[in-house]
Tab-separated table of C-alpha atoms in Angstrom:
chain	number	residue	atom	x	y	z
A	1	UNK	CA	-173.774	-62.040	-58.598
A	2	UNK	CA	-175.692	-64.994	-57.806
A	3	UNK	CA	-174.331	-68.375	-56.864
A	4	UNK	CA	-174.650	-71.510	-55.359
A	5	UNK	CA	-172.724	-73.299	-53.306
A	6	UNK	CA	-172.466	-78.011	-52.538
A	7	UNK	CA	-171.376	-78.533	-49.836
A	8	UNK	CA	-169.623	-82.034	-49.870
A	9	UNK	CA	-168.016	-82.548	-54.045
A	10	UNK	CA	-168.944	-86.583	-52.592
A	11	UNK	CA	-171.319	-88.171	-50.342
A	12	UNK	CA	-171.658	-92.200	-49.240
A	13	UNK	CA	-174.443	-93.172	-47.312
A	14	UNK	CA	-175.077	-97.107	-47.114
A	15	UNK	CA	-178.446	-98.150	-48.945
A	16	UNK	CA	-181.637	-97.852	-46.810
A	17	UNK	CA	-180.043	-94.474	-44.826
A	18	UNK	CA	-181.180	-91.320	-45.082
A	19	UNK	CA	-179.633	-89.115	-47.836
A	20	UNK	CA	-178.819	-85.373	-47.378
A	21	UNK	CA	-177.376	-83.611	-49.922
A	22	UNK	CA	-176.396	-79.604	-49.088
A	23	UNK	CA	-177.014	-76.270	-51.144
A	24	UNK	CA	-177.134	-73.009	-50.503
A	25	UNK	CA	-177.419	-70.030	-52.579
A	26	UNK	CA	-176.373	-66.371	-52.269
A	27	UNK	CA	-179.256	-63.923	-53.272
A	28	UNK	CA	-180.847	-61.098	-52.227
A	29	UNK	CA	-183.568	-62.324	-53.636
A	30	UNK	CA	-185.050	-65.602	-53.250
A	31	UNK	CA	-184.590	-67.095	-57.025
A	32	UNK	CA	-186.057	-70.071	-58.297
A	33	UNK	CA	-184.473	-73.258	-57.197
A	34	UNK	CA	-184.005	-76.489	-59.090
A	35	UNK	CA	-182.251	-79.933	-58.247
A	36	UNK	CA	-180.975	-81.781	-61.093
A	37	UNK	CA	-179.843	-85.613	-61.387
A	38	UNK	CA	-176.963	-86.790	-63.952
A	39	UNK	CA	-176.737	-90.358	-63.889
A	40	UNK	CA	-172.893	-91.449	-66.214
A	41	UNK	CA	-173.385	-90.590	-69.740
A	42	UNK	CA	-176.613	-89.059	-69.574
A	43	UNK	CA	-178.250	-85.447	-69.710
A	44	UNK	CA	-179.931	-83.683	-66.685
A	45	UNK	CA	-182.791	-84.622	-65.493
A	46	UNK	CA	-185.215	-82.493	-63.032
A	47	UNK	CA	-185.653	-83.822	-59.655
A	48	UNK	CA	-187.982	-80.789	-58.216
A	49	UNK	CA	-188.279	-77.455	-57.815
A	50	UNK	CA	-188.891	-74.412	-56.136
A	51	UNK	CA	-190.586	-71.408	-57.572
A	52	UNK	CA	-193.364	-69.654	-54.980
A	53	UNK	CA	-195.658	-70.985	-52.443
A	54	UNK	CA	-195.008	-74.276	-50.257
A	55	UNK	CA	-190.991	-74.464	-48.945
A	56	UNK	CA	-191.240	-78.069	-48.889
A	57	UNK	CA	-190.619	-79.778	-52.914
A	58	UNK	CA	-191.557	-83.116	-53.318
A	59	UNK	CA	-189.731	-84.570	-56.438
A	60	UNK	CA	-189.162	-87.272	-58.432
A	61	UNK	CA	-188.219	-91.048	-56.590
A	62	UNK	CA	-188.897	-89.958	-53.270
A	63	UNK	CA	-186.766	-86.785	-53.253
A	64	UNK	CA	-187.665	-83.759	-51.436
A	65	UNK	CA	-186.504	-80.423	-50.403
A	66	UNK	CA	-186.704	-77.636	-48.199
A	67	UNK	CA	-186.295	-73.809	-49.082
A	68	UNK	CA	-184.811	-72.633	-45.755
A	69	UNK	CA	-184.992	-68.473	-46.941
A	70	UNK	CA	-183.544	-67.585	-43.284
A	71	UNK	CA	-180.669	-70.251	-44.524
A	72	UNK	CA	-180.342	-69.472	-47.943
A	73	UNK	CA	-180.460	-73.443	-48.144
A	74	UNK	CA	-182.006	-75.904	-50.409
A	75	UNK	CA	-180.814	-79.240	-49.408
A	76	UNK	CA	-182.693	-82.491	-50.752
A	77	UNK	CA	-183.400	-85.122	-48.638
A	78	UNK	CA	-184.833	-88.688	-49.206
A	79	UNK	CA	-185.633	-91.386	-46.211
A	80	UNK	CA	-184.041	-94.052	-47.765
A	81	UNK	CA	-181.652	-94.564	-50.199
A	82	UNK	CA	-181.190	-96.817	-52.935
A	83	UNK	CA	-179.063	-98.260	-55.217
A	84	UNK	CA	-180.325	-96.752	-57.956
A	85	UNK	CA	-179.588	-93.259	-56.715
A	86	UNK	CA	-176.202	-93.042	-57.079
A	87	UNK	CA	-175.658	-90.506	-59.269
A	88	UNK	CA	-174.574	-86.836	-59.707
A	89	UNK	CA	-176.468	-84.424	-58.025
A	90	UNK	CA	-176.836	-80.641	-59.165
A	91	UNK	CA	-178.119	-77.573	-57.536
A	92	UNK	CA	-178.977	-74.604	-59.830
A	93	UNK	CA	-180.288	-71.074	-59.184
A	94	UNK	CA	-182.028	-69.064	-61.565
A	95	UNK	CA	-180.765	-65.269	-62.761
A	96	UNK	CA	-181.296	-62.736	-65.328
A	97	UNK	CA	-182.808	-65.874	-67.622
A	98	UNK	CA	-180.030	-68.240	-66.967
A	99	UNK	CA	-179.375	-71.301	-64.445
A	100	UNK	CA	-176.448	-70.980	-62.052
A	101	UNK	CA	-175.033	-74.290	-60.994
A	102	UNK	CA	-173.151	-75.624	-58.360
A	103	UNK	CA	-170.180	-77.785	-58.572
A	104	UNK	CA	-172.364	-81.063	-57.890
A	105	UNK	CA	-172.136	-83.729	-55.404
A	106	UNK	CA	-171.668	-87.168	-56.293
A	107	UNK	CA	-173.853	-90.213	-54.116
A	108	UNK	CA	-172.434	-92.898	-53.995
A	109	UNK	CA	-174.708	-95.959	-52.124
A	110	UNK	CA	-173.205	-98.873	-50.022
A	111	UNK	CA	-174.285	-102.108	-49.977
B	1	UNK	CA	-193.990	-85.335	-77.103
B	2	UNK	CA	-192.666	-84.907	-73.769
B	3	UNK	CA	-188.794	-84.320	-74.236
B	4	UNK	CA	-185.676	-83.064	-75.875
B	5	UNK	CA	-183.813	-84.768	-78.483
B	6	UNK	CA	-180.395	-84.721	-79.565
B	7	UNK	CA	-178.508	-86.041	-82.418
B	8	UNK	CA	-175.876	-87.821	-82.967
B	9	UNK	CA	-175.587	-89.370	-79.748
B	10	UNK	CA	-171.784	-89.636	-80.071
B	11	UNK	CA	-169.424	-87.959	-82.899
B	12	UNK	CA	-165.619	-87.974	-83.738
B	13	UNK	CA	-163.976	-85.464	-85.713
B	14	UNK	CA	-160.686	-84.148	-86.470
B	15	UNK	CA	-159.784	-80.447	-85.874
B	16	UNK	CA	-159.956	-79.938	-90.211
B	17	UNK	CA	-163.640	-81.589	-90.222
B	18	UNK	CA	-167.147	-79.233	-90.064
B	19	UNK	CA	-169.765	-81.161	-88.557
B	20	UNK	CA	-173.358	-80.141	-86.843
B	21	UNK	CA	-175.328	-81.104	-83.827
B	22	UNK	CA	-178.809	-81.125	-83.693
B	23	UNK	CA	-181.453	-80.332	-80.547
B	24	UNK	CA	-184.988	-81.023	-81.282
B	25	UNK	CA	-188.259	-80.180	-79.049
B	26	UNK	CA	-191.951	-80.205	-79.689
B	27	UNK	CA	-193.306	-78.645	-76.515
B	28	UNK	CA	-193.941	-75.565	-77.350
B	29	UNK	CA	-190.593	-74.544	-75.993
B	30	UNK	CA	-189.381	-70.838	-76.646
B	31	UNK	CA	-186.127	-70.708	-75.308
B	32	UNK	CA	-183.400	-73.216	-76.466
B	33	UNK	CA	-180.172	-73.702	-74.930
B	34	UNK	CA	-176.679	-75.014	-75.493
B	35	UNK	CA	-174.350	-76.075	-72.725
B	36	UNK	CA	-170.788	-77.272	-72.939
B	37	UNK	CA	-169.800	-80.262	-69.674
B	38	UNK	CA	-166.408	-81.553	-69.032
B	39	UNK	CA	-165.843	-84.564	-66.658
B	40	UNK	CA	-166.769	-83.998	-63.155
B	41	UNK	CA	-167.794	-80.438	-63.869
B	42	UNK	CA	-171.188	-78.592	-63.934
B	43	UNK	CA	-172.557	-77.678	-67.425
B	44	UNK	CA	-171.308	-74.211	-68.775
B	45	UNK	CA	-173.645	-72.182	-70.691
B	46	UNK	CA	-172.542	-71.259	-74.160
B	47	UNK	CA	-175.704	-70.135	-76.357
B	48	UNK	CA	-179.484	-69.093	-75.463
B	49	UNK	CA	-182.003	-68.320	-78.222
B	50	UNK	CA	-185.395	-66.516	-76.952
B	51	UNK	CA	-187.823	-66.656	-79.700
B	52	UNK	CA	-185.665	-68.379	-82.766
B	53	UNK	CA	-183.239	-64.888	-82.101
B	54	UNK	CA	-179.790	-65.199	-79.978
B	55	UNK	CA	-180.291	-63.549	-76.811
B	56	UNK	CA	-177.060	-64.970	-74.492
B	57	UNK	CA	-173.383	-65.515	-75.881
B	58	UNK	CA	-171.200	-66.781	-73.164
B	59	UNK	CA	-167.995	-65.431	-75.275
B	60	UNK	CA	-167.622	-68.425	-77.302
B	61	UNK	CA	-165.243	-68.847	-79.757
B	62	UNK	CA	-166.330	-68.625	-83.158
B	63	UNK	CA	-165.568	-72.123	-84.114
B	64	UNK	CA	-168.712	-72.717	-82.564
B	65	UNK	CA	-171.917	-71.579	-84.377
B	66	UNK	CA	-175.315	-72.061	-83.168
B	67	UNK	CA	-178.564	-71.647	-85.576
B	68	UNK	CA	-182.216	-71.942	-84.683
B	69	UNK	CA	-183.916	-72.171	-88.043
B	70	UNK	CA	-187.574	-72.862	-86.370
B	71	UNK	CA	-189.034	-72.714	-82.472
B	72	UNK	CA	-188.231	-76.351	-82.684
B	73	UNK	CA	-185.022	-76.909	-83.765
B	74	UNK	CA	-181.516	-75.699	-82.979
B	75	UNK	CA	-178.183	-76.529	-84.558
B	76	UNK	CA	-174.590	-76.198	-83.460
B	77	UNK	CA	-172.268	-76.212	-86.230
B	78	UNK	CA	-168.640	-77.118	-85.081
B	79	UNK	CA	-165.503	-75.857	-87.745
B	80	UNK	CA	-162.198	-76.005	-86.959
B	81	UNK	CA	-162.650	-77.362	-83.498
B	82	UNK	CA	-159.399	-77.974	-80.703
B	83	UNK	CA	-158.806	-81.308	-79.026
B	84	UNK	CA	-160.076	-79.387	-75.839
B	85	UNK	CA	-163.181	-78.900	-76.890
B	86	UNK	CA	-163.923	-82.322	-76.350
B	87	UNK	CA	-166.820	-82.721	-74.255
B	88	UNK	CA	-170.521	-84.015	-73.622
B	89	UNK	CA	-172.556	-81.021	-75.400
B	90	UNK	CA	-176.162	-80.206	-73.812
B	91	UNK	CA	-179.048	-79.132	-75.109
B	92	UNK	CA	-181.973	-77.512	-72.928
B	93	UNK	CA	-185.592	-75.905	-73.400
B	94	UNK	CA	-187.426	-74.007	-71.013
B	95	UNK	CA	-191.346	-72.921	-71.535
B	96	UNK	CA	-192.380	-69.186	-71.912
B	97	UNK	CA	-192.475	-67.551	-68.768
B	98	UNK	CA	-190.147	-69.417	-66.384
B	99	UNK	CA	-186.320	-70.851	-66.266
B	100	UNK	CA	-187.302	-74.381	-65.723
B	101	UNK	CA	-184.862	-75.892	-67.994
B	102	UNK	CA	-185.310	-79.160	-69.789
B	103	UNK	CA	-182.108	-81.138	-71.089
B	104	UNK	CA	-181.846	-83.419	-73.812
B	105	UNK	CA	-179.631	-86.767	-73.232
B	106	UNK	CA	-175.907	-84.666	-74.981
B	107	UNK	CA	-173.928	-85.571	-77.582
B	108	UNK	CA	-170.531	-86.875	-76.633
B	109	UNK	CA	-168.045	-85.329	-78.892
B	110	UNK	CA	-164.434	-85.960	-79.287
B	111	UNK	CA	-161.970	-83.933	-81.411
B	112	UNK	CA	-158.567	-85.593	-82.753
């Protein structure tokens, strides 16, 4: 059965560094690939995703990611963070119509 | 019309009360979803409806009733519900021919 994997259920990174958030999925199969953002009493919203064609996603607020198929990774990446990132972060797989998450990582940003 | 709606935004009921929650979408979306998230969890998939007809029960308890009356709407009608099954309730799309799933901003229900 498919599923995905955060590593890290919390990351800190002080505001300006560079943000790294890890996923990896277990498929034999490369399935679609999604990062999702839940900011405190909110619904998900879609940061990028991967379907076919380019590994490297560029997303929403300066998010990106790389599908690593010798990895079975996914991590998302931005330069530099900001305040306004902190938030929950959410890996998801697709299978058999539905969207596996992960357990989520929560950013938190330093000052 | 670029997004999912979902209404109320917050409800309170006691475990004798019926109440409903609506999802609304006007993208053209065929597949409707409704997901169940606890605090510091990942959302849990209860209902999927493929062309208005239920195509995905996650073994949910019958107090829980979904409807899809038109490609745009979908309902959840709550009866009976437990003090556990308080939780923010999601609401997704997805256009034909992929799994990119669109969510809708929850209702955050809470049962007495």
């Amino acid at each position: 059965a498919q599923s995905v994997t955060q590593l890290g259920s919390h990351v800190s990174v002080s505001e300006g560094a560079l943000v790294l958030l890890r996923c990896n999925y277990s498929s034999s199969v490369p399935p679609y690939l999604f990062w999702y953002v839940q900011y405190p009493n909110q619904g998900l919203q879609l940061l990028l995703k991967y379907t076919t064609g380019a590994t490297l996603v560029k997303g929403i607020n300066g998010f990106e990611a790389e599908f690593k198929k010798s990895e079975t990774s996914f991590h998302l990446t931005k330069p530099s963070a900001h305040m306004s990132d902190a938030a929950e972060y959410f890996c998801a797989a697709s299978s058999a119509s539905k969207i596996i998450f992960g357990s989520g990582t929560r950013l938190s940003i330093r000052p | 019309d670029t997004e999912v709606t979902q209404t109320p935004k917050h409800l309170v009921m006691g475990m004798t009360n019926k109440k409903s929650l609506k999802c609304e979408q006007h993208m053209g979306h065929r597949a409707m979803y409704w997901y169940k998230q606890k605090a510091k969890k990942p959302p849990e998939l209860m209902f999927v409806y493929s062309y208005e007809k239920l195509s995905i029960n996650e073994s949910v308890p019958s107090r829980f009733s979904p409807e899809c009356p038109n490609s745009s709407l979908l309902n959840l009608h709550l009866h009976a519900l437990q003090p556990e099954d308080s939780a923010l309730y999601l609401c997704a799309s997805s256009p034909p021919g992929t799994d990119t799933q669109y969510f809708g901003p929850g209702t955050r229900l809470t049962v007495l």
